[in-house]
PDB file of C-alpha atoms in Angstrom:
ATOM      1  CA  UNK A1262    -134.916  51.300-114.899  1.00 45.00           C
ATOM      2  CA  UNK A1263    -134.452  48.508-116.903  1.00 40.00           C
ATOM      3  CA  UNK A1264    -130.384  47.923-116.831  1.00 41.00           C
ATOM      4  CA  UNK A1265    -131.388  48.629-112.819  1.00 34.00           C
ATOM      5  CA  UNK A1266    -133.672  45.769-112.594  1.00 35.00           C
ATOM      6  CA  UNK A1267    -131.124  43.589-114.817  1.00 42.00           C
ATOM      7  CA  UNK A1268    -128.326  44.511-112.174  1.00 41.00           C
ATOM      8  CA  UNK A1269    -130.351  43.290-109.469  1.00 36.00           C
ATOM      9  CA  UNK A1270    -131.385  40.505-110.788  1.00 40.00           C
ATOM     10  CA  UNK A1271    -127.625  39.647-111.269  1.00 43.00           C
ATOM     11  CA  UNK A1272    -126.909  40.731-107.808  1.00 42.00           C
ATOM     12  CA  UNK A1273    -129.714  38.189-106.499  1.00 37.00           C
ATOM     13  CA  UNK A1274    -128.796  35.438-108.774  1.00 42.00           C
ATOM     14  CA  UNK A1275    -124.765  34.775-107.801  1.00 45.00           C
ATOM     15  CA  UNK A1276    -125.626  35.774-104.190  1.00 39.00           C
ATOM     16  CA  UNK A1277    -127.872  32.757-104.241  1.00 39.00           C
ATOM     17  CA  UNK A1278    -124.200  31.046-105.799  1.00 55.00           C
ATOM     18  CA  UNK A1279    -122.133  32.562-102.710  1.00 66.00           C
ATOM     19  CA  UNK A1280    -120.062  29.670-100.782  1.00 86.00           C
ATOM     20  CA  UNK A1281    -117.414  28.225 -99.333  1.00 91.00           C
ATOM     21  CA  UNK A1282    -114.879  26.376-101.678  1.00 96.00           C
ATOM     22  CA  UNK A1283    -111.764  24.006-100.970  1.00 97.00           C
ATOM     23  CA  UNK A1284    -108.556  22.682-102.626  1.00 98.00           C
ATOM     24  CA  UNK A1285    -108.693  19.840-100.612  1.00 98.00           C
ATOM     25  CA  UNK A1286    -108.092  15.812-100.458  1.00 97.00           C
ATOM     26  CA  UNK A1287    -107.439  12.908 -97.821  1.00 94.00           C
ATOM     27  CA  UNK A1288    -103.985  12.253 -96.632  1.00 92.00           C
ATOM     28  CA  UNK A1289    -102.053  11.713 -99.720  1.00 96.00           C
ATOM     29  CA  UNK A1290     -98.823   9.271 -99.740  1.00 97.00           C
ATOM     30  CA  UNK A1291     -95.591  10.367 -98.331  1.00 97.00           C
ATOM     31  CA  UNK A1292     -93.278  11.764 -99.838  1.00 97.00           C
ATOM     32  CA  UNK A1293     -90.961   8.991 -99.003  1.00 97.00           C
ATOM     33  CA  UNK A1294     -93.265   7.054-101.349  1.00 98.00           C
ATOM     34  CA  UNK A1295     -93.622   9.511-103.788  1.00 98.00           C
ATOM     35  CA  UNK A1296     -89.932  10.414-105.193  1.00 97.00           C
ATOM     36  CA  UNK A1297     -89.737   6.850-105.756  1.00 98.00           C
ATOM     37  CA  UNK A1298     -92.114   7.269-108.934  1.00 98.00           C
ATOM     38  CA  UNK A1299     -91.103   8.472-111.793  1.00 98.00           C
ATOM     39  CA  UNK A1300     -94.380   9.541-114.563  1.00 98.00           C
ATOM     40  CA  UNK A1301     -94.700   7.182-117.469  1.00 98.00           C
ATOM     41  CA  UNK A1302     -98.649   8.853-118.133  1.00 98.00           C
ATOM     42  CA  UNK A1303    -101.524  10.806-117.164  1.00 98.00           C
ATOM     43  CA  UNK A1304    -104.813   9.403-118.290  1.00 98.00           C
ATOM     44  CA  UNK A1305    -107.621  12.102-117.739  1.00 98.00           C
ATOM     45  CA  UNK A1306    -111.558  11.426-118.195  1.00 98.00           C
ATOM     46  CA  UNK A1307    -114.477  13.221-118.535  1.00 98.00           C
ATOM     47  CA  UNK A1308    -116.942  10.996-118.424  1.00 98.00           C
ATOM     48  CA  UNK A1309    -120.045  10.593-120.713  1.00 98.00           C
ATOM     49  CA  UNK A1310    -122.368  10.745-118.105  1.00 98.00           C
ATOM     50  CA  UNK A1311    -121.592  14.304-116.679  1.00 98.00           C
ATOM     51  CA  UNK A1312    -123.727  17.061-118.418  1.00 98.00           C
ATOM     52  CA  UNK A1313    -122.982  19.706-119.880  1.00 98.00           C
ATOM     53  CA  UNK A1314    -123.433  23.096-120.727  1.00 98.00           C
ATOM     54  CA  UNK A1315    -122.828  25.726-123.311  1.00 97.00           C
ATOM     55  CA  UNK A1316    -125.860  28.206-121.342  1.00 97.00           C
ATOM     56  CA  UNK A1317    -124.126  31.925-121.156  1.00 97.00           C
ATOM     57  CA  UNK A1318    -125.764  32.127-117.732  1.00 95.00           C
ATOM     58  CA  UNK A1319    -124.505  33.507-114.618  1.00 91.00           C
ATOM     59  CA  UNK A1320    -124.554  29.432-112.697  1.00 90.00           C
ATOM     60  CA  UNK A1321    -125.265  27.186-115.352  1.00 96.00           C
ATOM     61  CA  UNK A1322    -126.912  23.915-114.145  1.00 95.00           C
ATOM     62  CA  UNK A1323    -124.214  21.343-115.207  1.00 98.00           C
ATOM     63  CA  UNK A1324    -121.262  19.272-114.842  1.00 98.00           C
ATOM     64  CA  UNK A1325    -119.218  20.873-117.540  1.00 98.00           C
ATOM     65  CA  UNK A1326    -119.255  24.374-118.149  1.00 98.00           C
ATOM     66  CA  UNK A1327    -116.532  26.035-120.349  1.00 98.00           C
ATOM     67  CA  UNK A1328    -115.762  28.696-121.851  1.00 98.00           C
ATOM     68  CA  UNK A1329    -112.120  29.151-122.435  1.00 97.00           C
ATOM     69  CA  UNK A1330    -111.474  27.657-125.534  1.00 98.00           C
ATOM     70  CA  UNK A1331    -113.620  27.960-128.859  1.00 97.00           C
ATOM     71  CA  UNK A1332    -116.219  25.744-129.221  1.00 97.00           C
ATOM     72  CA  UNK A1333    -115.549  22.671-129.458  1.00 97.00           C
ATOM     73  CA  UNK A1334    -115.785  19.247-127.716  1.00 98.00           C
ATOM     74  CA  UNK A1335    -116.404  20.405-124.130  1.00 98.00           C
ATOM     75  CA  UNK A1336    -114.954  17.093-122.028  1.00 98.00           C
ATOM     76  CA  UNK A1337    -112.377  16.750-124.824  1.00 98.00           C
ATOM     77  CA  UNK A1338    -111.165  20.026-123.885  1.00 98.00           C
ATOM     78  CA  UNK A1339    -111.332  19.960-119.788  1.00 98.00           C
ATOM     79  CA  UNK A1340    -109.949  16.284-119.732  1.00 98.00           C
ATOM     80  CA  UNK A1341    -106.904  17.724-121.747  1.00 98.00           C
ATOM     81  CA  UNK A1342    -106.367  20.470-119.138  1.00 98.00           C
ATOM     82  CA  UNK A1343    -106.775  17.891-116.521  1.00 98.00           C
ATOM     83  CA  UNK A1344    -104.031  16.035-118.607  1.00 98.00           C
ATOM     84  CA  UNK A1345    -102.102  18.837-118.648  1.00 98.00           C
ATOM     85  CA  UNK A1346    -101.962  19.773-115.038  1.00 98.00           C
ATOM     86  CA  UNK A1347    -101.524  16.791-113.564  1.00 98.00           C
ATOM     87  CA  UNK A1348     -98.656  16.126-116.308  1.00 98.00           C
ATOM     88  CA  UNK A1349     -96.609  19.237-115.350  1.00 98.00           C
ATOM     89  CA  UNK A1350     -97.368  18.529-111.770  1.00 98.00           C
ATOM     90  CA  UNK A1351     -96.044  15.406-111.770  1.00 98.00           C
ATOM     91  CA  UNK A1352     -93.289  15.553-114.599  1.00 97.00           C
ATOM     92  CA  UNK A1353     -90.391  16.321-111.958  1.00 95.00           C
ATOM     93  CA  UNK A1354     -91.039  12.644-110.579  1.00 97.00           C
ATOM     94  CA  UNK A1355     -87.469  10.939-110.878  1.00 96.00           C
ATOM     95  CA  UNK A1356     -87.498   8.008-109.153  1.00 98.00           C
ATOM     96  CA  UNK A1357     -87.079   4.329-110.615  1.00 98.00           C
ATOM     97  CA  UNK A1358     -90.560   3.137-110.398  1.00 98.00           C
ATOM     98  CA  UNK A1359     -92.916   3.538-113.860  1.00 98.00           C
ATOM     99  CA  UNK A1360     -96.147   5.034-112.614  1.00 98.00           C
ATOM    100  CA  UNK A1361     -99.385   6.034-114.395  1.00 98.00           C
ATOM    101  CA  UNK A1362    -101.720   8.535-113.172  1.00 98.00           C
ATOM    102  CA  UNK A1363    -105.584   8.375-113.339  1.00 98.00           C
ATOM    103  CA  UNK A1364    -107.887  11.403-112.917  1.00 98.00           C
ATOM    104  CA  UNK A1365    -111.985  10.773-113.721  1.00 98.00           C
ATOM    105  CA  UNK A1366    -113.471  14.328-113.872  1.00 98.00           C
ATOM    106  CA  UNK A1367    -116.449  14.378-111.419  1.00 98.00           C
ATOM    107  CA  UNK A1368    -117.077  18.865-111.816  1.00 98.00           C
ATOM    108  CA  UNK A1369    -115.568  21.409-114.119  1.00 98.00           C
ATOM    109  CA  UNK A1370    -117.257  24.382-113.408  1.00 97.00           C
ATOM    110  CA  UNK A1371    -115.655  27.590-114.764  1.00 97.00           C
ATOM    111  CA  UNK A1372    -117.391  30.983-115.898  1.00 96.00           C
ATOM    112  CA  UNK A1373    -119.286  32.040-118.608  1.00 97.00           C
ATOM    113  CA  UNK A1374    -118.757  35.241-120.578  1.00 97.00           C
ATOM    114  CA  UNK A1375    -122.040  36.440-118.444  1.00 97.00           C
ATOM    115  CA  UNK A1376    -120.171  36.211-114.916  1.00 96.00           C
ATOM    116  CA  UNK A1377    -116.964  37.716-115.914  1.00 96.00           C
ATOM    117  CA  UNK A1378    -119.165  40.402-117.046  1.00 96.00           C
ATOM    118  CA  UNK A1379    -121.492  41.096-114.491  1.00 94.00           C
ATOM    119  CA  UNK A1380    -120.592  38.792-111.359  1.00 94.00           C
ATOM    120  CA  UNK A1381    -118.793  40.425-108.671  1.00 93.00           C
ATOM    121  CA  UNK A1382    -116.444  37.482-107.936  1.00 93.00           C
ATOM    122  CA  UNK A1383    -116.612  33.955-109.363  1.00 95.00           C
ATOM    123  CA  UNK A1384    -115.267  30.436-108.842  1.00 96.00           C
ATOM    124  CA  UNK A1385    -113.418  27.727-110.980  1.00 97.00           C
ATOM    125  CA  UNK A1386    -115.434  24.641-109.335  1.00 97.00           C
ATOM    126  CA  UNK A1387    -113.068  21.608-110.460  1.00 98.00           C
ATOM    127  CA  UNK A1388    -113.168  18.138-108.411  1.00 98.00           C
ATOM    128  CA  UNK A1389    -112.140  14.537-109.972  1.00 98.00           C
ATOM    129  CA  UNK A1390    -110.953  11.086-108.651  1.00 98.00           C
ATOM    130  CA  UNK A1391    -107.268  10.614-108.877  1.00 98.00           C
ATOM    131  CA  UNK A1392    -104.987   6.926-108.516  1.00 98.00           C
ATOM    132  CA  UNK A1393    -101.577   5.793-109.523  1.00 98.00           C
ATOM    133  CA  UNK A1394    -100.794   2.815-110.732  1.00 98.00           C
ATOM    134  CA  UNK A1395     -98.044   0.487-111.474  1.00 98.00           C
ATOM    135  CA  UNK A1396     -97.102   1.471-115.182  1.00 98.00           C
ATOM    136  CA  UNK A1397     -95.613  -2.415-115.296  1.00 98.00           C
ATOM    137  CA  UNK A1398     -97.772  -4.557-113.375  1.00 98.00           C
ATOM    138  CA  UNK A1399    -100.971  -1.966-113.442  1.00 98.00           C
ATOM    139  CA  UNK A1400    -101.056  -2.894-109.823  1.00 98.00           C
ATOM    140  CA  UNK A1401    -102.888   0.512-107.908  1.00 98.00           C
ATOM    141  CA  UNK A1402    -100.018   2.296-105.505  1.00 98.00           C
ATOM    142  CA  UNK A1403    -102.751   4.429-103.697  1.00 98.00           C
ATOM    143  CA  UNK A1404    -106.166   4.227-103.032  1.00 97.00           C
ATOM    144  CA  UNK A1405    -109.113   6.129-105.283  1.00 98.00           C
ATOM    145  CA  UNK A1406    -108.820   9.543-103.953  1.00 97.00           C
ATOM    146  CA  UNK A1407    -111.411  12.472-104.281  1.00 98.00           C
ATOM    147  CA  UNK A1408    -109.504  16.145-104.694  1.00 98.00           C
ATOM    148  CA  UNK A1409    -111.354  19.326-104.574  1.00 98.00           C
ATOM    149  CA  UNK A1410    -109.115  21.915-106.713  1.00 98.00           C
ATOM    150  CA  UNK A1411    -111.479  25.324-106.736  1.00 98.00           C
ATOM    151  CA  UNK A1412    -109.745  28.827-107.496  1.00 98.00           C
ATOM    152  CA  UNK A1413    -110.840  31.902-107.567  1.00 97.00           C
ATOM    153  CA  UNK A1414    -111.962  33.464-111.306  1.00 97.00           C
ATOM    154  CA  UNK A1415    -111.367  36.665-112.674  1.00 96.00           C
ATOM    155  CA  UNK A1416    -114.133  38.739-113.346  1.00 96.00           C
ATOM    156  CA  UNK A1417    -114.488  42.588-115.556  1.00 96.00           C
ATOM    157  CA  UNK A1418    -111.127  44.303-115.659  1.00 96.00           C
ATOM    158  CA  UNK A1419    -109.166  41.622-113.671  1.00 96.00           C
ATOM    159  CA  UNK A1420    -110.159  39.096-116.079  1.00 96.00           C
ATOM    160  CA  UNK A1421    -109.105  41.298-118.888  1.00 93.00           C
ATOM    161  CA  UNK A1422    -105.848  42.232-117.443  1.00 97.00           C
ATOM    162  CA  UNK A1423    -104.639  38.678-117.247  1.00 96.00           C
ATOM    163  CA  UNK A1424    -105.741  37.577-120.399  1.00 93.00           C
ATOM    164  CA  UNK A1425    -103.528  40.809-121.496  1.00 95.00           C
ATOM    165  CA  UNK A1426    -100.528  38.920-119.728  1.00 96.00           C
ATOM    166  CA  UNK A1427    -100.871  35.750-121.014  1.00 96.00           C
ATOM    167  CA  UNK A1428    -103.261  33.995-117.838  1.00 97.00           C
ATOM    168  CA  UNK A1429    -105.494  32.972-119.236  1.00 97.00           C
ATOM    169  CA  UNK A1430    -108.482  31.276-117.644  1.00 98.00           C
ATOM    170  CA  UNK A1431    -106.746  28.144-119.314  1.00 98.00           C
ATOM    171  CA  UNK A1432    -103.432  28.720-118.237  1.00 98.00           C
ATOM    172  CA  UNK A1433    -104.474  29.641-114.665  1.00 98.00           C
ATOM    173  CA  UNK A1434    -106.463  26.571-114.021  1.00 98.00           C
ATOM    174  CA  UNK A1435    -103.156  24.369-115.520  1.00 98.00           C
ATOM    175  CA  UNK A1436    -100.810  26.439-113.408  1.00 98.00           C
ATOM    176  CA  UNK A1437    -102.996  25.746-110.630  1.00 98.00           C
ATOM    177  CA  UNK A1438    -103.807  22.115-111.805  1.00 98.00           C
ATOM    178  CA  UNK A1439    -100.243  21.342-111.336  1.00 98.00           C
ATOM    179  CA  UNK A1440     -99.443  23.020-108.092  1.00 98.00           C
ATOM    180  CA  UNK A1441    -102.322  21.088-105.690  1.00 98.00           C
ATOM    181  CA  UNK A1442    -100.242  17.646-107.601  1.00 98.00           C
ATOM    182  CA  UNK A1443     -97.263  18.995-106.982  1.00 98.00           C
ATOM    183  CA  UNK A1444     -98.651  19.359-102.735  1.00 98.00           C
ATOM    184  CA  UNK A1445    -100.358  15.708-102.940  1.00 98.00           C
ATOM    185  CA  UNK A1446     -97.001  14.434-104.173  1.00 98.00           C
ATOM    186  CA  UNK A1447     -95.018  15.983-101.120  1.00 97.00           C
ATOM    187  CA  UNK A1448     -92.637  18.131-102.830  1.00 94.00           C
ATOM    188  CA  UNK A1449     -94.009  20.985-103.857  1.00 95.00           C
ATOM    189  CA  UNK A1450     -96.271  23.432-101.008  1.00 97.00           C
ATOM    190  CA  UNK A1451     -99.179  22.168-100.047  1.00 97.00           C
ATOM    191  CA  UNK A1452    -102.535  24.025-101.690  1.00 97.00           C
ATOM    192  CA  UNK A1453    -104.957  22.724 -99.044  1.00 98.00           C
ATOM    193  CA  UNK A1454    -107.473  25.542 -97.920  1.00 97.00           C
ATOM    194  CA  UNK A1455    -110.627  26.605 -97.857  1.00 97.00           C
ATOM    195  CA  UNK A1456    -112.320  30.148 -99.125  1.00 95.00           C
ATOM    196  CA  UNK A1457    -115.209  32.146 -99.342  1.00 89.00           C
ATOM    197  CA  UNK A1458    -116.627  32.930-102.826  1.00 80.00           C
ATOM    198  CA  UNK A1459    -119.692  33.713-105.454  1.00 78.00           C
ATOM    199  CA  UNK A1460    -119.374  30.451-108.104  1.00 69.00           C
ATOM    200  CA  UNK A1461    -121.984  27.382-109.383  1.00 62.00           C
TER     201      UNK A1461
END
């Protein structure tokens, strides 16, 4: 009776999470623009102000929630993956302009050990503010733009299975990091859509 009550109460709790989630931003530059660049650096942010949590809940309240990596320095750790993907999105760039890249975190909201458990879906909830600049003149090339870059989670076996294979939930979100800045830049397909999930 009791693990029955404790199932419901799951149940209950992420269908109060259920949503709709997006990889989505405003019109990004063409690609005319774009293969004039060529990536000098990627500065990724988490700022001090967003919370966060290290709660093994189901939906966390919080900014930051992460689980992937051993403890550690949460926003150390999700501004490097923000690094990351934006770096390998962006790294095929050959053009003759020096450009830096600028992503503030604004939401990194990934699962806990509870969800993958117990959750029957879940949602990586990522969003930031993203600019280039002028690497030589620091002069901004595009305007402050706001990119929603949720993906689905694994959960239970599915989540085991890819860990098994090397996708990790790290790896994923990097993989899928630098495919939505691969679509903003023009030459890569573009990642914009919208889904239906259970996530924070």
């Amino acid at each position: 009776m009791k693990n029955l009550l404790m199932a419901l109460t799951a149940v209950f709790l992420v269908a109060g999470c259920a949503g709709k989630w997006q990889v989505n931003y405003d019109a990004p530059p063409s690609p005319e623009v774009t293969k004039t660049w060529k990536l000098v650096d990627v500065i990724a942010v988490a700022p001090d102000e967003l919370s966060v949590s290290n709660r093994n809940g189901f939906a966390p309240s919080a900014d930051i929630v992460w689980w992937g990596e051993p403890f550690g320095d949460r926003r150390a750790q999700v501004a490097a993956i923000l690094d990351e993907g934006i770096t390998a999105g962006a790294s095929d760039l050959a053009g003759s302009r020096p450009v830096t890249m600028t992503a503030k975190l604004i939401r990194f909201h990934s699962v806990t050990p509870a969800a993958i458990a117990r959750a029957p879906a879940a949602v990586h909830n990522i969003s930031y503010q993203f600019q280039v600049f002028d690497a030589d003149s620091g002069v901004a090339l595009t305007q402050p733009t706001f990119i929603d870059a949720d993906l689905e989670a694994y959960v239970g076996s599915a989540e085991i299975a890819a860990a098994i294979q090397g996708q990790t939930q790290r790896v994923r979100i990097v993989d899928h990091l630098a495919a939505v800045t691969r679509g903003w830049l023009g030459y890569g397909p573009d990642q914009r859509r919208e889904f239906a999930g259970v996530g924070r």
